[in-house]
mmCIF file of C-alpha atoms and ligand atoms in Angstrom:
data_model
loop_
_atom_site.group_PDB
_atom_site.id
_atom_site.type_symbol
_atom_site.label_atom_id
_atom_site.label_comp_id
_atom_site.label_asym_id
_atom_site.label_seq_id
_atom_site.Cartn_x
_atom_site.Cartn_y
_atom_site.Cartn_z
ATOM 1 C CA UNK A 1 -214.234 55.968 -196.617
ATOM 2 C CA UNK A 2 -215.529 52.687 -195.253
ATOM 3 C CA UNK A 3 -212.779 50.292 -194.288
ATOM 4 C CA UNK A 4 -212.643 46.682 -195.418
ATOM 5 C CA UNK A 5 -212.230 43.650 -193.129
ATOM 6 C CA UNK A 6 -208.591 43.586 -194.247
ATOM 7 C CA UNK A 7 -208.137 47.047 -192.718
ATOM 8 C CA UNK A 8 -210.021 46.350 -189.534
ATOM 9 C CA UNK A 9 -209.461 42.726 -188.524
ATOM 10 C CA UNK A 10 -206.162 41.998 -186.725
ATOM 11 C CA UNK A 11 -203.458 40.643 -189.067
ATOM 12 C CA UNK A 12 -202.915 37.562 -186.894
ATOM 13 C CA UNK A 13 -206.641 36.743 -186.924
ATOM 14 C CA UNK A 14 -206.890 37.150 -190.720
ATOM 15 C CA UNK A 15 -203.941 34.781 -191.081
ATOM 16 C CA UNK A 16 -205.657 32.055 -189.018
ATOM 17 C CA UNK A 17 -207.581 29.212 -190.583
ATOM 18 C CA UNK A 18 -210.779 28.382 -188.709
ATOM 19 C CA UNK A 19 -210.841 25.274 -186.485
ATOM 20 C CA UNK A 20 -212.094 22.639 -188.906
ATOM 21 C CA UNK A 21 -214.755 20.185 -187.731
ATOM 22 C CA UNK A 22 -215.366 17.548 -190.441
ATOM 23 C CA UNK A 23 -218.888 16.466 -191.429
ATOM 24 C CA UNK A 24 -219.731 13.242 -189.610
ATOM 25 C CA UNK A 25 -223.421 12.518 -190.280
ATOM 26 C CA UNK A 26 -223.968 8.781 -190.662
ATOM 27 C CA UNK A 27 -220.336 7.922 -189.852
ATOM 28 C CA UNK A 28 -218.897 5.783 -187.071
ATOM 29 C CA UNK A 29 -217.629 8.811 -185.185
ATOM 30 C CA UNK A 30 -214.304 8.083 -183.514
ATOM 31 C CA UNK A 31 -212.610 11.440 -184.039
ATOM 32 C CA UNK A 32 -213.482 13.660 -181.063
ATOM 33 C CA UNK A 33 -213.007 11.688 -177.814
ATOM 34 C CA UNK A 34 -216.728 11.564 -177.153
ATOM 35 C CA UNK A 35 -218.268 8.916 -174.914
ATOM 36 C CA UNK A 36 -220.210 6.660 -177.346
ATOM 37 C CA UNK A 37 -222.968 5.749 -174.890
ATOM 38 C CA UNK A 38 -226.270 7.496 -174.310
ATOM 39 C CA UNK A 39 -227.863 7.696 -170.871
ATOM 40 C CA UNK A 40 -230.240 5.030 -169.513
ATOM 41 C CA UNK A 41 -233.943 5.553 -170.297
ATOM 42 C CA UNK A 42 -235.000 6.318 -166.690
ATOM 43 C CA UNK A 43 -232.338 8.999 -166.416
ATOM 44 C CA UNK A 44 -233.465 10.474 -169.748
ATOM 45 C CA UNK A 45 -236.990 10.718 -168.313
ATOM 46 C CA UNK A 46 -235.681 12.451 -165.177
ATOM 47 C CA UNK A 47 -233.743 14.914 -167.349
ATOM 48 C CA UNK A 48 -236.852 15.614 -169.438
ATOM 49 C CA UNK A 49 -238.816 16.381 -166.252
ATOM 50 C CA UNK A 50 -236.155 18.853 -165.121
ATOM 51 C CA UNK A 51 -236.101 20.537 -168.515
ATOM 52 C CA UNK A 52 -239.888 20.787 -168.482
ATOM 53 C CA UNK A 53 -239.754 22.599 -165.162
ATOM 54 C CA UNK A 54 -236.821 24.854 -166.105
ATOM 55 C CA UNK A 55 -237.466 28.603 -166.194
ATOM 56 C CA UNK A 56 -236.221 29.340 -169.692
ATOM 57 C CA UNK A 57 -237.538 32.898 -169.493
ATOM 58 C CA UNK A 58 -235.105 33.644 -166.651
ATOM 59 C CA UNK A 59 -231.358 34.022 -166.682
ATOM 60 C CA UNK A 60 -229.569 31.088 -165.079
ATOM 61 C CA UNK A 61 -228.244 31.096 -161.513
ATOM 62 C CA UNK A 62 -225.122 33.211 -162.126
ATOM 63 C CA UNK A 63 -223.137 31.328 -159.500
ATOM 64 C CA UNK A 64 -224.473 27.873 -160.516
ATOM 65 C CA UNK A 65 -224.438 27.048 -156.801
ATOM 66 C CA UNK A 66 -226.264 23.696 -156.905
ATOM 67 C CA UNK A 67 -224.204 22.483 -159.841
ATOM 68 C CA UNK A 68 -220.953 23.468 -158.134
ATOM 69 C CA UNK A 69 -221.993 21.570 -155.043
ATOM 70 C CA UNK A 70 -222.580 18.413 -157.088
ATOM 71 C CA UNK A 71 -219.280 18.825 -158.895
ATOM 72 C CA UNK A 72 -217.496 19.150 -155.561
ATOM 73 C CA UNK A 73 -218.819 15.765 -154.515
ATOM 74 C CA UNK A 74 -218.378 13.910 -157.799
ATOM 75 C CA UNK A 75 -214.907 15.318 -158.538
ATOM 76 C CA UNK A 76 -213.621 15.047 -154.950
ATOM 77 C CA UNK A 77 -212.761 18.742 -154.787
ATOM 78 C CA UNK A 78 -210.826 19.310 -151.544
ATOM 79 C CA UNK A 79 -212.499 21.475 -148.900
ATOM 80 C CA UNK A 80 -211.493 25.138 -149.156
ATOM 81 C CA UNK A 81 -210.743 24.914 -152.880
ATOM 82 C CA UNK A 82 -212.543 27.477 -155.090
ATOM 83 C CA UNK A 83 -214.266 26.647 -158.405
ATOM 84 C CA UNK A 84 -214.860 28.583 -161.618
ATOM 85 C CA UNK A 85 -217.091 27.034 -164.287
ATOM 86 C CA UNK A 86 -216.671 27.472 -168.020
ATOM 87 C CA UNK A 87 -218.713 26.867 -171.156
ATOM 88 C CA UNK A 88 -216.417 23.912 -171.809
ATOM 89 C CA UNK A 89 -212.863 23.973 -170.524
ATOM 90 C CA UNK A 90 -211.944 25.825 -173.720
ATOM 91 C CA UNK A 91 -213.624 28.879 -172.228
ATOM 92 C CA UNK A 92 -211.591 28.521 -169.040
ATOM 93 C CA UNK A 93 -208.357 28.442 -171.061
ATOM 94 C CA UNK A 94 -209.512 31.672 -172.694
ATOM 95 C CA UNK A 95 -210.318 33.359 -169.359
ATOM 96 C CA UNK A 96 -206.912 32.379 -167.981
ATOM 97 C CA UNK A 97 -205.119 33.672 -171.074
ATOM 98 C CA UNK A 98 -206.976 36.996 -171.009
ATOM 99 C CA UNK A 99 -206.259 37.433 -167.317
ATOM 100 C CA UNK A 100 -202.471 37.237 -167.695
ATOM 101 C CA UNK A 101 -202.098 38.918 -171.107
ATOM 102 C CA UNK A 102 -199.850 41.799 -170.123
ATOM 103 C CA UNK A 103 -197.586 43.059 -172.931
ATOM 104 C CA UNK A 104 -194.829 40.478 -173.475
ATOM 105 C CA UNK A 105 -196.435 37.808 -171.275
ATOM 106 C CA UNK A 106 -195.778 34.167 -172.144
ATOM 107 C CA UNK A 107 -197.917 31.041 -172.126
ATOM 108 C CA UNK A 108 -195.838 27.868 -172.024
ATOM 109 C CA UNK A 109 -196.918 24.393 -173.029
ATOM 110 C CA UNK A 110 -195.423 21.192 -174.361
ATOM 111 C CA UNK A 111 -195.723 19.994 -177.943
ATOM 112 C CA UNK A 112 -197.407 18.042 -179.321
ATOM 113 C CA UNK A 113 -200.354 18.743 -177.030
ATOM 114 C CA UNK A 114 -203.876 20.169 -177.158
ATOM 115 C CA UNK A 115 -203.813 22.694 -180.012
ATOM 116 C CA UNK A 116 -206.180 25.159 -178.328
ATOM 117 C CA UNK A 117 -203.453 26.176 -175.835
ATOM 118 C CA UNK A 118 -201.415 27.719 -178.649
ATOM 119 C CA UNK A 119 -204.490 29.029 -180.497
ATOM 120 C CA UNK A 120 -205.970 30.773 -177.457
ATOM 121 C CA UNK A 121 -202.585 32.242 -176.510
ATOM 122 C CA UNK A 122 -202.657 33.884 -179.946
ATOM 123 C CA UNK A 123 -206.220 35.163 -179.531
ATOM 124 C CA UNK A 124 -205.261 36.806 -176.240
ATOM 125 C CA UNK A 125 -202.008 38.287 -177.538
ATOM 126 C CA UNK A 126 -199.756 36.045 -175.442
ATOM 127 C CA UNK A 127 -196.503 34.692 -176.832
ATOM 128 C CA UNK A 128 -196.703 30.890 -176.856
ATOM 129 C CA UNK A 129 -193.586 28.864 -176.093
ATOM 130 C CA UNK A 130 -193.926 25.161 -176.926
ATOM 131 C CA UNK A 131 -191.326 22.854 -175.380
ATOM 132 C CA UNK A 132 -190.954 19.643 -177.431
ATOM 133 C CA UNK A 133 -191.687 16.326 -175.745
ATOM 134 C CA UNK A 134 -189.037 13.613 -175.989
ATOM 135 C CA UNK A 135 -189.265 11.022 -178.796
ATOM 136 C CA UNK A 136 -191.423 8.740 -176.621
ATOM 137 C CA UNK A 137 -193.764 11.663 -175.802
ATOM 138 C CA UNK A 138 -192.482 12.133 -172.222
ATOM 139 C CA UNK A 139 -191.783 15.478 -170.613
ATOM 140 C CA UNK A 140 -188.244 16.712 -171.260
ATOM 141 C CA UNK A 141 -187.540 17.840 -167.690
ATOM 142 C CA UNK A 142 -184.313 19.716 -168.450
ATOM 143 C CA UNK A 143 -185.747 21.552 -171.461
ATOM 144 C CA UNK A 144 -188.917 22.445 -169.550
ATOM 145 C CA UNK A 145 -187.124 23.755 -166.478
ATOM 146 C CA UNK A 146 -184.734 25.656 -168.710
ATOM 147 C CA UNK A 147 -187.617 27.266 -170.614
ATOM 148 C CA UNK A 148 -189.326 28.209 -167.361
ATOM 149 C CA UNK A 149 -186.140 29.874 -166.144
ATOM 150 C CA UNK A 150 -185.517 31.811 -169.356
ATOM 151 C CA UNK A 151 -189.101 32.596 -170.436
ATOM 152 C CA UNK A 152 -190.694 33.202 -167.003
ATOM 153 C CA UNK A 153 -194.171 32.166 -168.256
ATOM 154 C CA UNK A 154 -197.217 33.731 -166.625
ATOM 155 C CA UNK A 155 -199.187 30.601 -167.471
ATOM 156 C CA UNK A 156 -198.194 26.951 -168.064
ATOM 157 C CA UNK A 157 -200.565 24.272 -169.398
ATOM 158 C CA UNK A 158 -199.915 20.565 -168.969
ATOM 159 C CA UNK A 159 -202.550 18.094 -170.147
ATOM 160 C CA UNK A 160 -202.559 15.041 -167.859
ATOM 161 C CA UNK A 161 -203.152 12.665 -169.712
ATOM 162 C CA UNK A 162 -201.933 14.474 -172.796
ATOM 163 C CA UNK A 163 -203.907 14.901 -176.016
ATOM 164 C CA UNK A 164 -203.142 13.716 -178.715
ATOM 165 C CA UNK A 165 -200.471 11.366 -177.351
ATOM 166 C CA UNK A 166 -202.719 9.743 -174.716
ATOM 167 C CA UNK A 167 -200.055 9.238 -172.036
ATOM 168 C CA UNK A 168 -199.780 10.426 -168.439
ATOM 169 C CA UNK A 169 -196.586 12.382 -167.858
ATOM 170 C CA UNK A 170 -194.231 11.718 -164.941
ATOM 171 C CA UNK A 171 -195.920 13.312 -161.892
ATOM 172 C CA UNK A 172 -192.547 14.143 -160.304
ATOM 173 C CA UNK A 173 -191.505 16.189 -163.326
ATOM 174 C CA UNK A 174 -194.850 18.026 -163.263
ATOM 175 C CA UNK A 175 -194.326 18.753 -159.551
ATOM 176 C CA UNK A 176 -190.871 20.185 -160.343
ATOM 177 C CA UNK A 177 -192.395 22.343 -163.085
ATOM 178 C CA UNK A 178 -195.051 23.678 -160.708
ATOM 179 C CA UNK A 179 -192.414 24.433 -158.069
ATOM 180 C CA UNK A 180 -190.165 26.217 -160.585
ATOM 181 C CA UNK A 181 -192.862 28.206 -162.417
ATOM 182 C CA UNK A 182 -193.176 31.883 -161.473
ATOM 183 C CA UNK A 183 -196.886 32.006 -162.388
ATOM 184 C CA UNK A 184 -199.929 29.765 -162.744
ATOM 185 C CA UNK A 185 -199.571 26.106 -163.732
ATOM 186 C CA UNK A 186 -202.783 24.495 -164.997
ATOM 187 C CA UNK A 187 -202.905 20.712 -164.964
ATOM 188 C CA UNK A 188 -205.621 19.937 -167.523
ATOM 189 C CA UNK A 189 -207.293 16.691 -166.482
ATOM 190 C CA UNK A 190 -209.833 16.439 -169.330
ATOM 191 C CA UNK A 191 -209.236 12.649 -169.540
ATOM 192 C CA UNK A 192 -209.137 12.004 -165.803
ATOM 193 C CA UNK A 193 -211.964 9.440 -165.893
ATOM 194 C CA UNK A 194 -209.757 7.097 -167.902
ATOM 195 C CA UNK A 195 -206.482 7.694 -166.075
ATOM 196 C CA UNK A 196 -206.633 6.996 -162.356
ATOM 197 C CA UNK A 197 -204.152 9.757 -161.490
ATOM 198 C CA UNK A 198 -204.768 13.363 -160.523
ATOM 199 C CA UNK A 199 -203.253 16.515 -159.110
ATOM 200 C CA UNK A 200 -206.592 17.454 -157.500
ATOM 201 C CA UNK A 201 -205.545 16.015 -154.085
ATOM 202 C CA UNK A 202 -202.277 17.986 -154.320
ATOM 203 C CA UNK A 203 -203.806 21.468 -154.670
ATOM 204 C CA UNK A 204 -202.857 22.383 -151.098
ATOM 205 C CA UNK A 205 -199.223 21.548 -151.801
ATOM 206 C CA UNK A 206 -198.749 24.164 -154.549
ATOM 207 C CA UNK A 207 -200.059 27.739 -154.239
ATOM 208 C CA UNK A 208 -199.741 28.310 -158.008
ATOM 209 C CA UNK A 209 -201.484 25.102 -159.156
ATOM 210 C CA UNK A 210 -204.928 25.057 -160.795
ATOM 211 C CA UNK A 211 -206.603 21.812 -161.873
ATOM 212 C CA UNK A 212 -208.980 21.840 -164.851
ATOM 213 C CA UNK A 213 -211.607 19.205 -165.608
ATOM 214 C CA UNK A 214 -214.459 18.827 -168.100
ATOM 215 C CA UNK A 215 -217.648 16.794 -168.372
ATOM 216 C CA UNK A 216 -217.111 16.456 -172.134
ATOM 217 C CA UNK A 217 -215.274 13.127 -172.147
ATOM 218 C CA UNK A 218 -217.500 11.707 -169.407
ATOM 219 C CA UNK A 219 -220.521 11.589 -171.685
ATOM 220 C CA UNK A 220 -221.779 15.179 -171.606
ATOM 221 C CA UNK A 221 -219.868 16.828 -174.458
ATOM 222 C CA UNK A 222 -223.096 18.420 -175.689
ATOM 223 C CA UNK A 223 -223.602 20.353 -172.445
ATOM 224 C CA UNK A 224 -220.283 22.243 -172.619
ATOM 225 C CA UNK A 225 -219.184 22.339 -169.001
ATOM 226 C CA UNK A 226 -215.664 22.679 -167.675
ATOM 227 C CA UNK A 227 -214.308 23.557 -164.253
ATOM 228 C CA UNK A 228 -211.228 25.095 -162.796
ATOM 229 C CA UNK A 229 -210.261 24.300 -159.202
ATOM 230 C CA UNK A 230 -207.712 26.114 -157.072
ATOM 231 C CA UNK A 231 -207.008 28.929 -154.670
ATOM 232 C CA UNK A 232 -209.449 31.796 -154.400
ATOM 233 C CA UNK A 233 -206.649 34.360 -154.639
ATOM 234 C CA UNK A 234 -206.171 33.293 -158.283
ATOM 235 C CA UNK A 235 -209.728 32.288 -159.123
ATOM 236 C CA UNK A 236 -211.384 35.471 -157.795
ATOM 237 C CA UNK A 237 -209.574 37.351 -160.565
ATOM 238 C CA UNK A 238 -210.255 34.744 -163.259
ATOM 239 C CA UNK A 239 -213.946 34.852 -162.337
ATOM 240 C CA UNK A 240 -214.128 38.543 -163.244
ATOM 241 C CA UNK A 241 -213.473 37.573 -166.871
ATOM 242 C CA UNK A 242 -216.348 35.116 -166.911
ATOM 243 C CA UNK A 243 -219.207 36.488 -168.999
ATOM 244 C CA UNK A 244 -222.392 36.743 -166.915
ATOM 245 C CA UNK A 245 -224.514 33.579 -167.028
ATOM 246 C CA UNK A 246 -221.947 31.591 -169.034
ATOM 247 C CA UNK A 247 -223.438 28.297 -167.797
ATOM 248 C CA UNK A 248 -226.930 28.225 -169.275
ATOM 249 C CA UNK A 249 -230.127 27.013 -167.602
ATOM 250 C CA UNK A 250 -230.260 23.731 -169.539
ATOM 251 C CA UNK A 251 -226.638 22.851 -168.847
ATOM 252 C CA UNK A 252 -227.124 23.551 -165.151
ATOM 253 C CA UNK A 253 -230.290 21.513 -164.728
ATOM 254 C CA UNK A 254 -229.186 18.557 -166.864
ATOM 255 C CA UNK A 255 -225.739 18.343 -165.248
ATOM 256 C CA UNK A 256 -227.256 18.532 -161.753
ATOM 257 C CA UNK A 257 -229.482 15.562 -162.596
ATOM 258 C CA UNK A 258 -226.819 13.450 -164.304
ATOM 259 C CA UNK A 259 -224.252 14.070 -161.577
ATOM 260 C CA UNK A 260 -226.649 12.455 -159.108
ATOM 261 C CA UNK A 261 -226.056 9.263 -161.076
ATOM 262 C CA UNK A 262 -222.315 9.141 -160.821
ATOM 263 C CA UNK A 263 -222.499 5.347 -160.969
ATOM 264 C CA UNK A 264 -223.799 5.547 -164.563
ATOM 265 C CA UNK A 265 -220.891 7.750 -165.671
ATOM 266 C CA UNK A 266 -218.382 5.610 -163.798
ATOM 267 C CA UNK A 267 -219.703 2.399 -165.336
ATOM 268 C CA UNK A 268 -219.484 3.888 -168.833
ATOM 269 C CA UNK A 269 -215.915 5.058 -168.196
ATOM 270 C CA UNK A 270 -214.990 1.577 -166.927
ATOM 271 C CA UNK A 271 -216.401 -0.012 -170.105
ATOM 272 C CA UNK A 272 -214.413 2.444 -172.209
ATOM 273 C CA UNK A 273 -211.237 1.604 -170.258
ATOM 274 C CA UNK A 274 -211.662 -2.123 -170.810
ATOM 275 C CA UNK A 275 -212.420 -1.579 -174.512
ATOM 276 C CA UNK A 276 -209.262 0.530 -174.692
ATOM 277 C CA UNK A 277 -207.254 -2.468 -173.476
ATOM 278 C CA UNK A 278 -208.856 -4.643 -176.145
ATOM 279 C CA UNK A 279 -208.304 -2.141 -178.991
ATOM 280 C CA UNK A 280 -204.698 -1.536 -177.889
ATOM 281 C CA UNK A 281 -203.976 -5.270 -177.944
ATOM 282 C CA UNK A 282 -205.601 -5.671 -181.364
ATOM 283 C CA UNK A 283 -203.637 -2.723 -182.797
ATOM 284 C CA UNK A 284 -200.405 -4.119 -181.381
ATOM 285 C CA UNK A 285 -200.962 -7.294 -183.387
ATOM 286 C CA UNK A 286 -201.284 -5.452 -186.699
ATOM 287 C CA UNK A 287 -198.161 -5.459 -188.845
ATOM 288 C CA UNK A 288 -197.066 -1.988 -189.874
ATOM 289 C CA UNK A 289 -198.822 -0.292 -186.949
ATOM 290 C CA UNK A 290 -196.938 1.292 -184.036
ATOM 291 C CA UNK A 291 -199.198 1.875 -181.031
ATOM 292 C CA UNK A 292 -198.531 4.334 -178.221
ATOM 293 C CA UNK A 293 -199.677 3.606 -174.654
ATOM 294 C CA UNK A 294 -202.881 5.338 -173.553
ATOM 295 C CA UNK A 295 -204.348 6.465 -170.245
ATOM 296 C CA UNK A 296 -207.173 8.265 -172.058
ATOM 297 C CA UNK A 297 -210.269 7.333 -174.090
ATOM 298 C CA UNK A 298 -208.344 7.432 -177.363
ATOM 299 C CA UNK A 299 -205.300 5.757 -178.863
ATOM 300 C CA UNK A 300 -202.502 7.265 -180.939
ATOM 301 C CA UNK A 301 -200.907 5.020 -183.539
ATOM 302 C CA UNK A 302 -198.543 5.322 -186.474
ATOM 303 C CA UNK A 303 -198.932 3.682 -189.870
ATOM 304 C CA UNK A 304 -196.883 3.757 -193.079
ATOM 305 C CA UNK A 305 -199.142 6.269 -194.835
ATOM 306 C CA UNK A 306 -201.580 8.048 -192.542
ATOM 307 C CA UNK A 307 -203.379 9.895 -195.341
ATOM 308 C CA UNK A 308 -204.181 6.709 -197.253
ATOM 309 C CA UNK A 309 -205.353 4.846 -194.133
ATOM 310 C CA UNK A 310 -207.443 7.815 -192.947
ATOM 311 C CA UNK A 311 -209.108 8.166 -196.375
ATOM 312 C CA UNK A 312 -209.683 4.412 -196.616
ATOM 313 C CA UNK A 313 -211.427 4.371 -193.232
ATOM 314 C CA UNK A 314 -213.477 7.421 -194.163
ATOM 315 C CA UNK A 315 -214.631 5.839 -197.414
ATOM 316 C CA UNK A 316 -215.866 2.897 -195.369
ATOM 317 C CA UNK A 317 -217.790 5.206 -193.018
ATOM 318 C CA UNK A 318 -215.301 5.490 -190.141
ATOM 319 C CA UNK A 319 -214.113 8.899 -189.041
ATOM 320 C CA UNK A 320 -210.939 9.162 -186.944
ATOM 321 C CA UNK A 321 -208.370 11.974 -186.683
ATOM 322 C CA UNK A 322 -205.420 12.356 -189.022
ATOM 323 C CA UNK A 323 -202.605 14.109 -187.164
ATOM 324 C CA UNK A 324 -200.107 13.942 -190.015
ATOM 325 C CA UNK A 325 -198.890 17.447 -190.736
ATOM 326 C CA UNK A 326 -199.991 18.894 -187.396
ATOM 327 C CA UNK A 327 -196.550 18.445 -185.781
ATOM 328 C CA UNK A 328 -193.288 16.839 -187.009
ATOM 329 C CA UNK A 329 -193.386 14.286 -184.163
ATOM 330 C CA UNK A 330 -196.836 13.164 -185.332
ATOM 331 C CA UNK A 331 -195.798 12.226 -188.872
ATOM 332 C CA UNK A 332 -198.071 9.418 -190.133
ATOM 333 C CA UNK A 333 -199.939 9.337 -186.820
ATOM 334 C CA UNK A 334 -203.659 8.735 -186.445
ATOM 335 C CA UNK A 335 -205.832 9.031 -183.337
ATOM 336 C CA UNK A 336 -208.860 6.881 -182.724
ATOM 337 C CA UNK A 337 -211.400 7.416 -179.962
ATOM 338 C CA UNK A 338 -212.445 4.265 -178.108
ATOM 339 C CA UNK A 339 -216.053 3.576 -179.123
ATOM 340 C CA UNK A 340 -218.577 0.852 -178.388
ATOM 341 C CA UNK A 341 -217.440 -2.775 -178.872
ATOM 342 C CA UNK A 342 -219.253 -2.824 -182.258
ATOM 343 C CA UNK A 343 -217.688 0.440 -183.413
ATOM 344 C CA UNK A 344 -214.235 -0.698 -182.347
ATOM 345 C CA UNK A 345 -214.656 -4.055 -184.100
ATOM 346 C CA UNK A 346 -215.738 -2.293 -187.291
ATOM 347 C CA UNK A 347 -212.768 0.094 -187.069
ATOM 348 C CA UNK A 348 -210.303 -2.755 -186.531
ATOM 349 C CA UNK A 349 -211.820 -4.824 -189.320
ATOM 350 C CA UNK A 350 -211.490 -2.018 -191.870
ATOM 351 C CA UNK A 351 -208.060 -0.957 -190.594
ATOM 352 C CA UNK A 352 -206.774 -4.501 -191.049
ATOM 353 C CA UNK A 353 -207.615 -4.337 -194.756
ATOM 354 C CA UNK A 354 -205.696 -1.051 -195.093
ATOM 355 C CA UNK A 355 -202.455 -1.860 -193.264
HETATM 356 N N1 PMP B 1 -208.243 19.925 -172.730
HETATM 357 C C1 PMP B 1 -207.861 18.890 -173.478
HETATM 358 C C2 PMP B 1 -206.552 18.239 -173.191
HETATM 359 C C3 PMP B 1 -208.671 18.429 -174.512
HETATM 360 O O1 PMP B 1 -208.268 17.402 -175.266
HETATM 361 C C4 PMP B 1 -209.923 19.064 -174.744
HETATM 362 C C5 PMP B 1 -210.879 18.634 -175.825
HETATM 363 N N2 PMP B 1 -210.408 18.008 -176.903
HETATM 364 C C6 PMP B 1 -210.265 20.150 -173.960
HETATM 365 C C7 PMP B 1 -209.408 20.554 -172.948
HETATM 366 C C8 PMP B 1 -211.525 20.944 -174.183
HETATM 367 O O2 PMP B 1 -212.624 20.285 -173.731
HETATM 368 P P1 PMP B 1 -214.031 20.995 -173.513
HETATM 369 O O3 PMP B 1 -213.928 22.409 -174.036
HETATM 370 O O4 PMP B 1 -214.983 20.166 -174.289
HETATM 371 O O5 PMP B 1 -214.271 20.972 -172.045
#
């Protein structure tokens, strides 16, 4: 007799709810940490010329050699460090999880943090251990080191800066975690462009450290390109899990072109950083709003009733992220991405009427 999906699909997968992406057409979109700026017209023309010449009938360069070379320059990848590229850094998290998923293996992270760490651990059959952050969203060094000793995780993820809290953790505590961990520690630097701190220059110091970056927050979220940097003795194995041609022709040729204009990306990131300062200051002045410090392109804040404020903003055409209910430490918390000056002004104007 034919089996039903209930018979065939894994119990843990059937129990999952799909990652929900809300409809955003026509909204001021401040929910997903995207860069709000498009590229200058002359660069758009150069991209169009590359796309016109691209061999869409052929598979892409499987090693993405030219793109890797550009990334090495733009991201200051130390000499001798290996790279693996992913279809977004999400795909790299998945490759890492699959690579270590022996029976009983553990992935360790902090909480609250990027939800895909826990989700992907589940997909790969890893047990996820989440160590709570302290009340001010710092790393709890004792609890972390304790968990590393007792759980012996194969894989540790630390987002630096952290999402959704926005802060940079204490680098000394991260260094102690890397030194104590028996397996791989990935420092996820998705928000590096807005932070001014990195473990990339410290790769040589720690044999078990991998640094992950993405182009998504830099203005190229639509391309889906992430990278993992570290020692070849780890990355040679991770690379075997990469599906052939995971970085498509269009992503390769567009990224190669845009990365030649690093100044454009840097200028946009600088504008976003200065807008962040302005939005932070404005939020701090609002009664009934608690604002958390940010080294990223988004700001976490707490209000009296997150659901009401979120709905009120949405009704007025502004989409942010409601984190209430996602973790006890995020009760009544909302997260807003830093947008253009106009978008931020509109957000603040409407928020003021709701608080
Ligand atoms: N890491 C962190 C900390 C993130 O916040 C995100 C995106 N929200 C990602 C990784 C994934 O980014 P992408 O797959 O777009 O590279």
